[in-house]
PDB file of C-alpha atoms and ligand atoms in Angstrom:
ATOM      1  CA  MET J   1      -8.321 -37.964 -18.615  1.00  0.00           C
ATOM      2  CA  SER J   2      -8.932 -34.264 -18.864  1.00  0.00           C
ATOM      3  CA  HIS J   3     -10.001 -32.591 -22.117  1.00  0.00           C
ATOM      4  CA  ALA J   4      -7.602 -30.541 -24.189  1.00  0.00           C
ATOM      5  CA  PRO J   5      -8.389 -26.855 -23.675  1.00  0.00           C
ATOM      6  CA  ALA J   6     -10.921 -25.365 -26.099  1.00  0.00           C
ATOM      7  CA  ARG J   7      -9.034 -23.361 -28.712  1.00  0.00           C
ATOM      8  CA  ILE J   8     -10.150 -19.733 -28.713  1.00  0.00           C
ATOM      9  CA  VAL J   9      -9.190 -17.481 -31.634  1.00  0.00           C
ATOM     10  CA  VAL J  10      -9.722 -13.747 -31.101  1.00  0.00           C
ATOM     11  CA  LEU J  11     -10.266 -11.151 -33.848  1.00  0.00           C
ATOM     12  CA  VAL J  12      -9.235  -7.594 -32.996  1.00  0.00           C
ATOM     13  CA  SER J  13      -8.797  -4.170 -34.577  1.00  0.00           C
ATOM     14  CA  GLY J  14      -7.924  -1.956 -31.623  1.00  0.00           C
ATOM     15  CA  GLY J  15      -6.287  -1.669 -28.252  1.00  0.00           C
ATOM     16  CA  GLY J  16      -7.440  -5.056 -27.048  1.00  0.00           C
ATOM     17  CA  THR J  17      -8.583  -4.586 -23.472  1.00  0.00           C
ATOM     18  CA  ASN J  18     -11.186  -7.302 -24.042  1.00  0.00           C
ATOM     19  CA  LEU J  19      -8.477  -9.548 -25.468  1.00  0.00           C
ATOM     20  CA  GLN J  20      -6.511  -8.851 -22.296  1.00  0.00           C
ATOM     21  CA  ALA J  21      -9.505  -9.905 -20.195  1.00  0.00           C
ATOM     22  CA  LEU J  22      -9.579 -13.187 -22.127  1.00  0.00           C
ATOM     23  CA  LEU J  23      -5.838 -13.730 -21.798  1.00  0.00           C
ATOM     24  CA  ASP J  24      -6.125 -13.106 -18.060  1.00  0.00           C
ATOM     25  CA  GLY J  25      -9.410 -14.948 -17.501  1.00  0.00           C
ATOM     26  CA  LEU J  26      -8.818 -18.100 -19.536  1.00  0.00           C
ATOM     27  CA  GLY J  27      -5.967 -20.483 -18.992  1.00  0.00           C
ATOM     28  CA  PRO J  28      -2.433 -19.879 -20.185  1.00  0.00           C
ATOM     29  CA  ALA J  29      -1.675 -21.483 -23.543  1.00  0.00           C
ATOM     30  CA  GLU J  30       0.908 -23.950 -22.278  1.00  0.00           C
ATOM     31  CA  MET J  31       0.071 -27.612 -22.259  1.00  0.00           C
ATOM     32  CA  ALA J  32       1.251 -28.580 -18.776  1.00  0.00           C
ATOM     33  CA  PRO J  33      -1.344 -29.966 -16.338  1.00  0.00           C
ATOM     34  CA  PRO J  34      -3.670 -28.900 -14.894  1.00  0.00           C
ATOM     35  CA  LEU J  35      -5.130 -28.023 -18.272  1.00  0.00           C
ATOM     36  CA  PRO J  36      -7.449 -24.997 -18.330  1.00  0.00           C
ATOM     37  CA  PRO J  37     -10.888 -25.383 -19.984  1.00  0.00           C
ATOM     38  CA  ALA J  38     -10.004 -22.870 -22.716  1.00  0.00           C
ATOM     39  CA  CYS J  39      -7.132 -20.762 -23.918  1.00  0.00           C
ATOM     40  CA  VAL J  40      -6.414 -18.126 -26.546  1.00  0.00           C
ATOM     41  CA  VAL J  41      -4.322 -19.824 -29.232  1.00  0.00           C
ATOM     42  CA  LEU J  42      -4.265 -17.169 -31.961  1.00  0.00           C
ATOM     43  CA  VAL J  43      -5.054 -13.460 -32.360  1.00  0.00           C
ATOM     44  CA  ILE J  44      -6.019 -12.199 -35.819  1.00  0.00           C
ATOM     45  CA  SER J  45      -6.205  -8.548 -36.831  1.00  0.00           C
ATOM     46  CA  ASN J  46      -6.955  -6.514 -39.923  1.00  0.00           C
ATOM     47  CA  ARG J  47      -4.412  -3.942 -38.700  1.00  0.00           C
ATOM     48  CA  ALA J  48      -0.702  -4.566 -38.207  1.00  0.00           C
ATOM     49  CA  ASP J  49      -0.593  -1.671 -35.718  1.00  0.00           C
ATOM     50  CA  ALA J  50      -3.450  -2.859 -33.467  1.00  0.00           C
ATOM     51  CA  GLY J  51      -2.347  -2.544 -29.841  1.00  0.00           C
ATOM     52  CA  ALA J  52      -4.058  -5.859 -29.177  1.00  0.00           C
ATOM     53  CA  LEU J  53      -1.355  -7.674 -31.144  1.00  0.00           C
ATOM     54  CA  GLU J  54       1.281  -6.457 -28.711  1.00  0.00           C
ATOM     55  CA  ARG J  55      -0.774  -7.830 -25.807  1.00  0.00           C
ATOM     56  CA  ALA J  56      -0.774 -11.236 -27.522  1.00  0.00           C
ATOM     57  CA  ARG J  57       2.961 -11.140 -28.209  1.00  0.00           C
ATOM     58  CA  GLN J  58       3.653 -10.305 -24.564  1.00  0.00           C
ATOM     59  CA  VAL J  59       2.278 -13.699 -23.587  1.00  0.00           C
ATOM     60  CA  HIS J  60       3.650 -15.542 -26.642  1.00  0.00           C
ATOM     61  CA  VAL J  61       0.290 -16.075 -28.294  1.00  0.00           C
ATOM     62  CA  PRO J  62       0.699 -16.262 -32.101  1.00  0.00           C
ATOM     63  CA  THR J  63      -0.674 -13.399 -34.180  1.00  0.00           C
ATOM     64  CA  TYR J  64      -1.737 -13.061 -37.789  1.00  0.00           C
ATOM     65  CA  VAL J  65      -2.453  -9.902 -39.778  1.00  0.00           C
ATOM     66  CA  LEU J  66      -4.972 -10.297 -42.595  1.00  0.00           C
ATOM     67  CA  ARG J  67      -3.886  -9.056 -46.001  1.00  0.00           C
ATOM     68  CA  ASP J  68      -7.520  -8.559 -47.005  1.00  0.00           C
ATOM     69  CA  PRO J  69     -10.265  -8.838 -44.343  1.00  0.00           C
ATOM     70  CA  ALA J  70     -12.880  -9.239 -47.112  1.00  0.00           C
ATOM     71  CA  ASP J  71     -11.131 -12.370 -48.388  1.00  0.00           C
ATOM     72  CA  ALA J  72     -13.120 -15.257 -46.921  1.00  0.00           C
ATOM     73  CA  ALA J  73     -10.538 -17.830 -47.977  1.00  0.00           C
ATOM     74  CA  GLU J  74      -7.715 -16.043 -46.155  1.00  0.00           C
ATOM     75  CA  LEU J  75      -9.663 -15.724 -42.909  1.00  0.00           C
ATOM     76  CA  LEU J  76     -10.927 -19.308 -43.114  1.00  0.00           C
ATOM     77  CA  ARG J  77      -7.410 -20.553 -43.669  1.00  0.00           C
ATOM     78  CA  ALA J  78      -6.150 -18.624 -40.625  1.00  0.00           C
ATOM     79  CA  LEU J  79      -8.991 -19.943 -38.441  1.00  0.00           C
ATOM     80  CA  GLU J  80      -8.470 -23.489 -39.656  1.00  0.00           C
ATOM     81  CA  ASP J  81      -4.701 -23.275 -39.187  1.00  0.00           C
ATOM     82  CA  GLY J  82      -5.449 -22.167 -35.608  1.00  0.00           C
ATOM     83  CA  ARG J  83      -7.907 -25.116 -35.265  1.00  0.00           C
ATOM     84  CA  ALA J  84     -10.402 -22.663 -33.761  1.00  0.00           C
ATOM     85  CA  ASP J  85     -13.145 -24.172 -31.618  1.00  0.00           C
ATOM     86  CA  LEU J  86     -14.630 -20.763 -30.844  1.00  0.00           C
ATOM     87  CA  VAL J  87     -13.971 -17.383 -32.474  1.00  0.00           C
ATOM     88  CA  VAL J  88     -14.363 -14.215 -30.426  1.00  0.00           C
ATOM     89  CA  LEU J  89     -14.692 -10.779 -32.034  1.00  0.00           C
ATOM     90  CA  ALA J  90     -13.269  -8.410 -29.433  1.00  0.00           C
ATOM     91  CA  GLY J  91     -13.296  -4.959 -30.975  1.00  0.00           C
ATOM     92  CA  TYR J  92     -13.041  -6.274 -34.539  1.00  0.00           C
ATOM     93  CA  LEU J  93     -14.310  -3.583 -36.868  1.00  0.00           C
ATOM     94  CA  LYS J  94     -14.426  -5.350 -40.219  1.00  0.00           C
ATOM     95  CA  ARG J  95     -17.316  -7.284 -41.658  1.00  0.00           C
ATOM     96  CA  VAL J  96     -16.801 -11.036 -41.407  1.00  0.00           C
ATOM     97  CA  PRO J  97     -17.329 -12.525 -44.895  1.00  0.00           C
ATOM     98  CA  PRO J  98     -20.584 -14.554 -45.078  1.00  0.00           C
ATOM     99  CA  ALA J  99     -18.740 -17.776 -45.969  1.00  0.00           C
ATOM    100  CA  VAL J 100     -16.819 -17.511 -42.687  1.00  0.00           C
ATOM    101  CA  VAL J 101     -19.982 -16.725 -40.717  1.00  0.00           C
ATOM    102  CA  ALA J 102     -21.636 -19.805 -42.218  1.00  0.00           C
ATOM    103  CA  ARG J 103     -18.647 -22.029 -41.453  1.00  0.00           C
ATOM    104  CA  PHE J 104     -18.538 -20.858 -37.805  1.00  0.00           C
ATOM    105  CA  ARG J 105     -22.273 -20.625 -37.142  1.00  0.00           C
ATOM    106  CA  TYR J 106     -22.805 -20.529 -33.334  1.00  0.00           C
ATOM    107  CA  ARG J 107     -19.062 -20.786 -32.918  1.00  0.00           C
ATOM    108  CA  MET J 108     -18.379 -17.073 -33.469  1.00  0.00           C
ATOM    109  CA  ILE J 109     -19.393 -14.420 -30.917  1.00  0.00           C
ATOM    110  CA  ASN J 110     -19.101 -10.634 -30.653  1.00  0.00           C
ATOM    111  CA  ILE J 111     -19.196  -8.178 -27.781  1.00  0.00           C
ATOM    112  CA  HIS J 112     -21.020  -4.874 -28.208  1.00  0.00           C
ATOM    113  CA  PRO J 113     -21.015  -1.948 -25.756  1.00  0.00           C
ATOM    114  CA  ALA J 114     -24.797  -1.346 -25.631  1.00  0.00           C
ATOM    115  CA  LEU J 115     -28.051  -3.211 -25.137  1.00  0.00           C
ATOM    116  CA  LEU J 116     -28.731  -4.565 -28.631  1.00  0.00           C
ATOM    117  CA  PRO J 117     -30.796  -4.263 -30.735  1.00  0.00           C
ATOM    118  CA  ALA J 118     -30.568  -0.611 -29.625  1.00  0.00           C
ATOM    119  CA  PHE J 119     -27.467   1.327 -30.653  1.00  0.00           C
ATOM    120  CA  GLY J 120     -26.077  -1.309 -32.986  1.00  0.00           C
ATOM    121  CA  GLY J 121     -25.601  -1.796 -36.710  1.00  0.00           C
ATOM    122  CA  PRO J 122     -23.124  -0.527 -39.300  1.00  0.00           C
ATOM    123  CA  GLY J 123     -21.034   2.411 -38.070  1.00  0.00           C
ATOM    124  CA  MET J 124     -22.080   1.927 -34.456  1.00  0.00           C
ATOM    125  CA  TYR J 125     -18.834   1.240 -32.681  1.00  0.00           C
ATOM    126  CA  GLY J 126     -16.564   2.778 -30.105  1.00  0.00           C
ATOM    127  CA  ARG J 127     -17.359   6.259 -28.889  1.00  0.00           C
ATOM    128  CA  ARG J 128     -20.175   6.676 -31.389  1.00  0.00           C
ATOM    129  CA  VAL J 129     -22.237   4.142 -29.487  1.00  0.00           C
ATOM    130  CA  HIS J 130     -21.904   6.000 -26.189  1.00  0.00           C
ATOM    131  CA  ASP J 131     -22.528   9.404 -27.839  1.00  0.00           C
ATOM    132  CA  ALA J 132     -25.745   8.040 -29.331  1.00  0.00           C
ATOM    133  CA  VAL J 133     -26.818   6.489 -26.034  1.00  0.00           C
ATOM    134  CA  LEU J 134     -26.292   9.773 -24.168  1.00  0.00           C
ATOM    135  CA  ALA J 135     -28.032  11.790 -26.903  1.00  0.00           C
ATOM    136  CA  SER J 136     -31.065   9.495 -26.641  1.00  0.00           C
ATOM    137  CA  GLY J 137     -31.657  10.401 -22.987  1.00  0.00           C
ATOM    138  CA  ALA J 138     -31.658   6.726 -21.999  1.00  0.00           C
ATOM    139  CA  THR J 139     -31.077   6.022 -18.313  1.00  0.00           C
ATOM    140  CA  THR J 140     -29.644   2.552 -18.824  1.00  0.00           C
ATOM    141  CA  THR J 141     -27.185   1.119 -21.293  1.00  0.00           C
ATOM    142  CA  GLY J 142     -25.122  -2.040 -21.074  1.00  0.00           C
ATOM    143  CA  VAL J 143     -23.242  -4.807 -22.772  1.00  0.00           C
ATOM    144  CA  THR J 144     -24.376  -7.488 -25.201  1.00  0.00           C
ATOM    145  CA  VAL J 145     -22.587 -10.693 -26.181  1.00  0.00           C
ATOM    146  CA  HIS J 146     -24.166 -12.294 -29.221  1.00  0.00           C
ATOM    147  CA  TYR J 147     -23.527 -14.772 -32.011  1.00  0.00           C
ATOM    148  CA  VAL J 148     -22.246 -13.350 -35.262  1.00  0.00           C
ATOM    149  CA  ASN J 149     -24.594 -13.752 -38.194  1.00  0.00           C
ATOM    150  CA  GLU J 150     -24.815 -12.107 -41.622  1.00  0.00           C
ATOM    151  CA  GLU J 151     -26.180  -8.803 -40.245  1.00  0.00           C
ATOM    152  CA  TYR J 152     -24.144  -6.391 -38.150  1.00  0.00           C
ATOM    153  CA  ASP J 153     -24.993  -6.737 -34.444  1.00  0.00           C
ATOM    154  CA  ARG J 154     -28.132  -8.790 -35.174  1.00  0.00           C
ATOM    155  CA  GLY J 155     -27.141 -12.355 -34.333  1.00  0.00           C
ATOM    156  CA  PRO J 156     -28.911 -14.207 -31.491  1.00  0.00           C
ATOM    157  CA  ILE J 157     -28.165 -12.675 -28.095  1.00  0.00           C
ATOM    158  CA  ILE J 158     -26.314 -14.852 -25.586  1.00  0.00           C
ATOM    159  CA  VAL J 159     -26.341 -12.486 -22.626  1.00  0.00           C
ATOM    160  CA  GLN J 160     -26.827  -8.836 -21.700  1.00  0.00           C
ATOM    161  CA  ARG J 161     -25.812  -6.819 -18.647  1.00  0.00           C
ATOM    162  CA  ALA J 162     -27.285  -3.432 -17.802  1.00  0.00           C
ATOM    163  CA  VAL J 163     -25.142  -0.447 -16.838  1.00  0.00           C
ATOM    164  CA  PRO J 164     -26.826   2.624 -15.318  1.00  0.00           C
ATOM    165  CA  ILE J 165     -26.217   6.011 -16.926  1.00  0.00           C
ATOM    166  CA  LEU J 166     -25.328   8.698 -14.379  1.00  0.00           C
ATOM    167  CA  ALA J 167     -26.483  12.306 -14.631  1.00  0.00           C
ATOM    168  CA  ASN J 168     -22.998  13.684 -15.226  1.00  0.00           C
ATOM    169  CA  ASP J 169     -21.787  10.930 -17.575  1.00  0.00           C
ATOM    170  CA  THR J 170     -19.751  11.817 -20.643  1.00  0.00           C
ATOM    171  CA  ALA J 171     -19.077   9.359 -23.459  1.00  0.00           C
ATOM    172  CA  ASP J 172     -15.703   8.699 -21.833  1.00  0.00           C
ATOM    173  CA  THR J 173     -16.946   8.010 -18.297  1.00  0.00           C
ATOM    174  CA  LEU J 174     -19.751   5.857 -19.658  1.00  0.00           C
ATOM    175  CA  ALA J 175     -17.398   3.958 -21.977  1.00  0.00           C
ATOM    176  CA  ALA J 176     -15.091   3.183 -19.056  1.00  0.00           C
ATOM    177  CA  ARG J 177     -17.931   1.818 -16.901  1.00  0.00           C
ATOM    178  CA  VAL J 178     -19.319  -0.235 -19.777  1.00  0.00           C
ATOM    179  CA  LEU J 179     -15.855  -1.569 -20.610  1.00  0.00           C
ATOM    180  CA  ALA J 180     -15.323  -2.782 -17.053  1.00  0.00           C
ATOM    181  CA  VAL J 181     -18.499  -4.862 -17.402  1.00  0.00           C
ATOM    182  CA  GLU J 182     -17.352  -6.149 -20.810  1.00  0.00           C
ATOM    183  CA  HIS J 183     -14.156  -7.427 -19.231  1.00  0.00           C
ATOM    184  CA  GLN J 184     -16.131  -9.455 -16.689  1.00  0.00           C
ATOM    185  CA  LEU J 185     -18.737 -10.734 -19.101  1.00  0.00           C
ATOM    186  CA  LEU J 186     -16.651 -11.891 -22.069  1.00  0.00           C
ATOM    187  CA  PRO J 187     -14.465 -14.498 -20.309  1.00  0.00           C
ATOM    188  CA  MET J 188     -17.526 -15.682 -18.388  1.00  0.00           C
ATOM    189  CA  VAL J 189     -19.469 -16.290 -21.626  1.00  0.00           C
ATOM    190  CA  VAL J 190     -16.540 -18.085 -23.267  1.00  0.00           C
ATOM    191  CA  LEU J 191     -16.110 -20.370 -20.270  1.00  0.00           C
ATOM    192  CA  GLU J 192     -19.834 -21.044 -20.074  1.00  0.00           C
ATOM    193  CA  LEU J 193     -20.060 -21.972 -23.771  1.00  0.00           C
ATOM    194  CA  VAL J 194     -16.992 -24.194 -23.419  1.00  0.00           C
ATOM    195  CA  LYS J 195     -18.496 -25.845 -20.344  1.00  0.00           C
ATOM    196  CA  ARG J 196     -21.557 -26.693 -22.420  1.00  0.00           C
ATOM    197  CA  GLY J 197     -19.392 -28.125 -25.219  1.00  0.00           C
ATOM    198  CA  ILE J 198     -19.931 -25.114 -27.556  1.00  0.00           C
ATOM    199  CA  PRO J 199     -23.446 -26.214 -28.545  1.00  0.00           C
ATOM    200  CA  ASP J 200     -24.326 -26.012 -32.243  1.00  0.00           C
ATOM    201  CA  GLU J 201     -27.526 -24.160 -31.462  1.00  0.00           C
ATOM    202  CA  PRO J 202     -27.854 -20.762 -29.751  1.00  0.00           C
ATOM    203  CA  VAL J 203     -27.410 -20.577 -25.987  1.00  0.00           C
ATOM    204  CA  ARG J 204     -29.180 -17.863 -23.964  1.00  0.00           C
ATOM    205  CA  LEU J 205     -27.690 -17.082 -20.559  1.00  0.00           C
ATOM    206  CA  LEU J 206     -29.382 -15.094 -17.833  1.00  0.00           C
TER     207      LEU J 206
HETATM  208  C1  GRF N 301     -15.349  -2.680 -26.943  1.00  0.00           C
HETATM  209  O1  GRF N 301     -16.148  -1.648 -26.442  1.00  0.00           O
HETATM  210  C2  GRF N 301     -16.209  -3.722 -27.614  1.00  0.00           C
HETATM  211  O2  GRF N 301     -17.471  -3.857 -27.024  1.00  0.00           O
HETATM  212  C3  GRF N 301     -16.359  -3.181 -28.988  1.00  0.00           C
HETATM  213  O3  GRF N 301     -15.117  -2.591 -29.292  1.00  0.00           O
HETATM  214  C4  GRF N 301     -14.467  -2.208 -28.085  1.00  0.00           C
HETATM  215  C5  GRF N 301     -13.135  -2.858 -28.085  1.00  0.00           C
HETATM  216  O4  GRF N 301     -12.311  -2.420 -27.049  1.00  0.00           O
HETATM  217  N1  GRF N 301     -16.799  -4.199 -29.905  1.00  0.00           N
HETATM  218  P1  GRF N 301     -10.959  -3.159 -26.757  1.00  0.00           P
HETATM  219  O5  GRF N 301     -10.120  -3.139 -28.044  1.00  0.00           O
HETATM  220  O6  GRF N 301     -11.264  -4.554 -26.330  1.00  0.00           O
HETATM  221  O7  GRF N 301     -10.284  -2.367 -25.679  1.00  0.00           O
END
């Protein structure tokens, strides 16, 4: 007998290209055999106008818009209603309330468009990250997937991938190259964690 697919719930605030990579890279959410190892069962956003929600609707994945992203009880209820095995923050810009972090310890991951701990922390998101990377004169940036803990961008790192910075890079060209790597890495990490049974202690991948 094959396992039921792991239930992945994705939190989003923006356009959702990483959500799209998960929708494309994991199995479809229907229950006909052969069952995929994991599928996206619910997409939650703090913004009703997040483009990511439309991507979910296109493939008939349920969506939920939070009334108050700081309300731990509301988010917990949504995650529990979705029977989330693993929660993925894919461009989610709100702080996850500590009670939710504690409840989903090592079952909640985030993707960040730089090599943490560099260029992370409060306010470091989107274009600002790439502007700061370029301003620093660094020659390499990258992507980090890490567990969510109580501090912004500080949870244990699962995996990192380097992306070279080219001499004529702008924040936009760099963001596009980094994003392409994000789209490869995020489904890979989800599938790898699922394959290992979503261990309740941190996993470090090479
Ligand atoms: C990505 O760069 C991700 O690393 C960061 O927010 C961005 C989201 O982009 N956390 P998208 O909404 O997935 O297109």
